[in-house]
Coordinates of C-alpha atoms in Angstrom, one line a residue:
M1 CA 22.5 22.7 25.4
E2 CA 24.3 19.4 24.8
Q3 CA 22.2 16.2 25.8
T4 CA 23.1 12.6 25.5
V5 CA 20.5 10.4 23.8
T6 CA 20.5 6.7 22.7
E7 CA 22.3 6.3 19.4
G8 CA 21.3 3.9 16.6
L9 CA 17.6 4.8 16.1
S10 CA 16.4 4.4 12.6
V11 CA 14.7 7.5 11.2
G12 CA 11.3 5.8 11.3
M13 CA 11.7 4.8 15.0
L14 CA 13.0 8.2 16.1
L15 CA 10.0 9.9 14.3
C16 CA 7.6 7.5 15.9
R17 CA 9.0 8.2 19.4
L18 CA 9.3 11.8 18.7
M19 CA 5.8 12.4 17.4
L20 CA 3.7 9.6 18.9
G21 CA 5.5 9.2 22.2
T22 CA 7.5 6.2 23.4
A23 CA 4.5 4.2 24.7
D24 CA 2.4 4.6 21.6
C25 CA 5.4 3.8 19.5
S26 CA 6.3 0.6 21.4
A27 CA 2.7 -0.6 20.8
A28 CA 2.7 0.4 17.1
I29 CA 6.2 -0.5 15.8
S30 CA 8.4 -3.4 16.7
Q31 CA 11.6 -2.3 18.6
T32 CA 13.6 -4.5 16.2
M33 CA 12.4 -2.6 13.1
P34 CA 15.2 -2.5 10.5
A35 CA 16.7 0.7 9.4
A36 CA 14.8 2.3 6.5
E37 CA 16.1 1.5 3.1
P38 CA 16.7 4.1 0.4
C39 CA 14.8 4.1 -2.8
V40 CA 16.8 2.0 -5.2
G41 CA 15.0 0.4 -8.2
P42 CA 11.2 -0.5 -8.2
V43 CA 9.6 -0.1 -4.8
P44 CA 6.1 -0.9 -3.5
R45 CA 3.7 2.0 -3.9
Y46 CA 0.8 2.7 -1.6
E47 CA -2.2 5.0 -1.5
L48 CA -3.2 6.6 1.9
V49 CA -6.3 8.7 2.5
I50 CA -5.7 11.3 5.3
G51 CA -8.7 13.0 6.9
G52 CA -9.0 15.8 9.4
P53 CA -9.9 19.5 9.7
E54 CA -8.4 22.3 7.7
I55 CA -7.0 20.2 4.8
D56 CA -5.9 22.7 2.2
E57 CA -3.0 23.2 -0.2
E58 CA -0.8 24.5 2.7
V59 CA -1.3 21.3 4.6
A60 CA -0.5 19.3 1.5
R61 CA 2.6 21.3 1.1
M62 CA 3.8 20.7 4.7
V63 CA 3.1 16.9 4.4
R64 CA 5.1 16.8 1.2
Q65 CA 8.0 18.6 2.9
R66 CA 7.9 16.2 5.9
L67 CA 8.1 13.2 3.5
A68 CA 11.1 14.6 1.6
R69 CA 13.5 11.8 2.6
P70 CA 15.6 9.4 0.6
D71 CA 13.6 6.4 1.9
V72 CA 10.3 7.7 0.5
C73 CA 9.9 7.8 -3.2
E74 CA 7.6 9.5 -5.8
V75 CA 5.4 11.3 -3.5
S76 CA 2.1 12.6 -5.0
L77 CA -0.7 14.5 -3.2
D78 CA -4.1 15.4 -4.2
I79 CA -7.0 16.9 -2.3
E80 CA -10.3 15.1 -3.0
G81 CA -13.6 15.7 -1.1
G82 CA -11.9 17.4 1.8
E83 CA -9.4 14.6 2.2
L84 CA -5.7 14.3 1.3
V85 CA -4.9 11.4 -1.0
L86 CA -1.3 10.5 -0.7
Q87 CA 0.7 8.1 -2.9
I88 CA 4.2 7.1 -1.9
G89 CA 6.7 4.5 -2.8
T90 CA 8.6 3.0 0.1
M91 CA 10.4 -0.2 1.2
D92 CA 9.2 0.4 4.8
D93 CA 5.8 0.1 6.4
P94 CA 3.7 3.1 5.1
M95 CA 2.2 3.5 8.5
V96 CA 5.7 3.9 10.0
Q97 CA 6.5 6.5 7.4
V98 CA 3.4 8.6 7.5
A99 CA 1.7 8.3 10.9
P100 CA 4.3 10.0 12.9
I101 CA 4.5 13.1 10.6
L102 CA 0.7 13.8 11.0
R103 CA 1.2 15.1 14.5
P104 CA 1.1 19.0 14.7
G105 CA 4.8 19.4 15.5
A106 CA 4.4 22.5 17.7
I107 CA 7.3 23.3 19.8
S108 CA 6.9 24.5 23.5
L109 CA 9.1 25.4 26.4
H110 CA 8.4 24.2 29.9
A111 CA 10.2 24.8 33.4
V112 CA 11.5 21.4 34.8
D113 CA 10.3 20.7 38.4
W114 CA 12.8 18.8 40.5
E115 CA 10.7 18.7 43.7
F116 CA 8.7 15.8 42.5
A117 CA 10.0 12.7 41.0
P118 CA 8.6 10.9 37.8
G119 CA 6.0 8.3 38.9
Q120 CA 4.8 10.2 41.9
A121 CA 1.3 11.6 42.2
L122 CA 1.5 15.2 41.0
P123 CA -0.4 18.3 42.0
D124 CA -2.4 20.3 39.6
G125 CA -0.2 22.2 37.2
L126 CA 2.6 19.6 37.0
V127 CA 2.8 16.8 34.3
Q128 CA 5.2 14.0 33.4
M129 CA 6.8 14.1 30.0
S130 CA 9.3 11.7 28.4
R131 CA 12.3 12.2 26.2
F132 CA 11.7 11.2 22.6
D133 CA 14.3 8.3 23.0
G134 CA 12.7 6.9 26.2
S135 CA 15.8 7.5 28.2
Q136 CA 14.5 9.8 30.9
D137 CA 11.2 11.2 32.3
F138 CA 10.8 14.6 33.6
V139 CA 8.2 16.5 35.7
V140 CA 7.5 19.8 34.2
V141 CA 5.1 22.7 34.7
E142 CA 2.2 22.0 32.4
E143 CA 1.6 25.6 31.4
P144 CA 4.5 26.3 29.0
L145 CA 6.7 29.3 29.4
L146 CA 6.4 29.6 25.6
G147 CA 3.7 27.7 23.8
D148 CA 3.3 27.1 20.1
A149 CA 6.6 29.0 19.6
G150 CA 7.0 30.5 16.1
I151 CA 10.0 29.2 14.2
E152 CA 11.3 31.5 11.5
S153 CA 13.9 28.9 10.2
A154 CA 15.5 25.6 11.2
S155 CA 18.4 23.7 9.7
A156 CA 20.6 20.8 10.4
E157 CA 24.3 21.6 11.0
E158 CA 27.4 19.5 11.8
N159 CA 29.7 21.0 14.5
F160 CA 32.8 19.2 15.5
G161 CA 31.5 15.9 14.1
E162 CA 28.1 16.3 15.9
W163 CA 24.8 16.9 14.2
A164 CA 22.5 19.5 15.8
V165 CA 19.4 21.4 14.9
S166 CA 19.7 25.1 14.7
I167 CA 16.5 27.2 15.1
R168 CA 15.6 30.8 14.8
F169 CA 12.4 32.0 16.5
D170 CA 10.2 34.6 14.8
P171 CA 10.6 38.1 16.3
K172 CA 7.7 37.7 18.9
S173 CA 8.9 34.3 20.1
A174 CA 12.5 35.5 20.1
E175 CA 11.7 38.3 22.5
S176 CA 9.9 35.8 24.8
F177 CA 12.7 33.3 24.6
G178 CA 15.2 36.0 25.6
D179 CA 13.0 37.0 28.6
I180 CA 12.6 33.4 29.6
T181 CA 16.3 32.5 29.5
S182 CA 17.2 35.7 31.4
E183 CA 14.7 35.1 34.2
N184 CA 15.4 31.4 34.8
L185 CA 19.3 31.3 35.0
G186 CA 20.4 28.0 36.5
L187 CA 17.2 26.2 35.9
E188 CA 16.5 23.4 33.3
L189 CA 14.3 24.3 30.4
A190 CA 12.5 21.4 28.6
I191 CA 12.2 21.9 24.9
A192 CA 9.2 19.8 23.6
I193 CA 7.4 19.0 20.5
D194 CA 3.8 17.9 21.1
D195 CA 4.7 17.2 24.7
V196 CA 7.6 14.9 23.9
I197 CA 10.9 16.3 25.2
L198 CA 13.8 16.8 22.8
A199 CA 16.2 18.2 25.3
A200 CA 16.2 19.7 28.8
P201 CA 19.3 21.9 29.0
R202 CA 20.3 24.1 32.0
I203 CA 20.1 27.8 31.3
N204 CA 23.7 29.1 32.0
E205 CA 23.2 32.5 30.4
P206 CA 20.6 34.6 28.7
I207 CA 20.0 33.6 25.1
L208 CA 19.3 36.7 23.1
G209 CA 18.8 37.2 19.4
G210 CA 16.3 34.5 18.9
S211 CA 18.6 31.6 18.0
A212 CA 19.2 28.3 19.7
M213 CA 20.8 25.0 18.9
I214 CA 19.6 21.6 20.0
T215 CA 22.2 18.9 20.2
G216 CA 22.2 15.3 21.6
G217 CA 23.6 12.6 19.5
F218 CA 21.4 13.1 16.4
G219 CA 22.5 11.4 13.2
E220 CA 22.5 13.3 10.0
D221 CA 19.1 11.9 8.8
E222 CA 17.4 12.5 12.2
A223 CA 18.7 16.1 12.4
R224 CA 17.7 17.0 8.9
Y225 CA 14.2 15.6 9.3
L226 CA 13.7 17.3 12.6
A227 CA 14.7 20.5 11.0
T228 CA 12.2 19.9 8.3
I229 CA 9.4 19.4 10.8
L230 CA 10.3 22.7 12.6
A231 CA 11.0 24.8 9.5
N232 CA 7.6 24.1 7.9
G233 CA 5.5 25.0 10.8
P234 CA 2.9 22.9 12.8
L235 CA 0.1 21.0 11.1
P236 CA -3.5 21.3 12.4
A237 CA -4.4 18.8 15.1
G238 CA -6.6 15.9 14.2
L239 CA -5.1 14.5 11.0
S240 CA -5.3 10.8 10.7
I241 CA -4.9 7.9 8.2
L242 CA -8.3 6.7 7.2
S243 CA -7.2 4.0 4.8
I244 CA -4.0 2.4 3.3
E245 CA -3.9 0.1 0.2
V246 CA -1.6 -0.8 -2.5
A247 CA -1.7 1.9 -5.2
P248 CA -3.4 0.8 -8.4
D249 CA -0.1 1.2 -10.2
G250 CA 2.0 -0.1 -7.3
N251 CA 4.3 -3.2 -7.1
R252 CA 3.1 -6.1 -5.0

């Protein structure tokens, strides 16, 4: 399942492209954004109010897990009036840190269609999707072969000097994944999160047992964070940042 991707993305830029899409990311964040800095000494502290449906303790837990990175410090979360009040310390732009992780993070599998080229007018049932790094566009069948795939576990692993994300589907999705790979030998299968493609490997043999590995030039931080997104399940759709301000006890 090996794929080649552009190297050198900061974690913030990768997450923006992964969760928001290349075009939205380009509009929201400078392409020359510096790499995220780890928490060392006093850092600015911000308060963000997040609104949306279905905000409960489970949503708060998943948001906290998605922010468990060395460049985000002292995360605190409270639910007030049906909204999530988040305080973080970061040397980066808090919008860069938080906005991308509020996307659901649902994984789906789509058949790649090579009959039509990206940029062409497409018939009903086909859509164009981009790789998270912006390196390639694909025409895929809109109806997923496996939608909202259930992930039982996900982890970042280093194999022969290359970082990868290993995933295990839950029993229902594992059976479906095995059937899909058995019935589509020789074809490309696009693996997407929220309609942004992570990889589009060719199926060379049936993949049974419910395990798969996504490779493609990920750095350690990117692989670990992607694994965190997948391991903690999808967030409800519709979460958004309502306000951002310097926290009352934050450093200016």
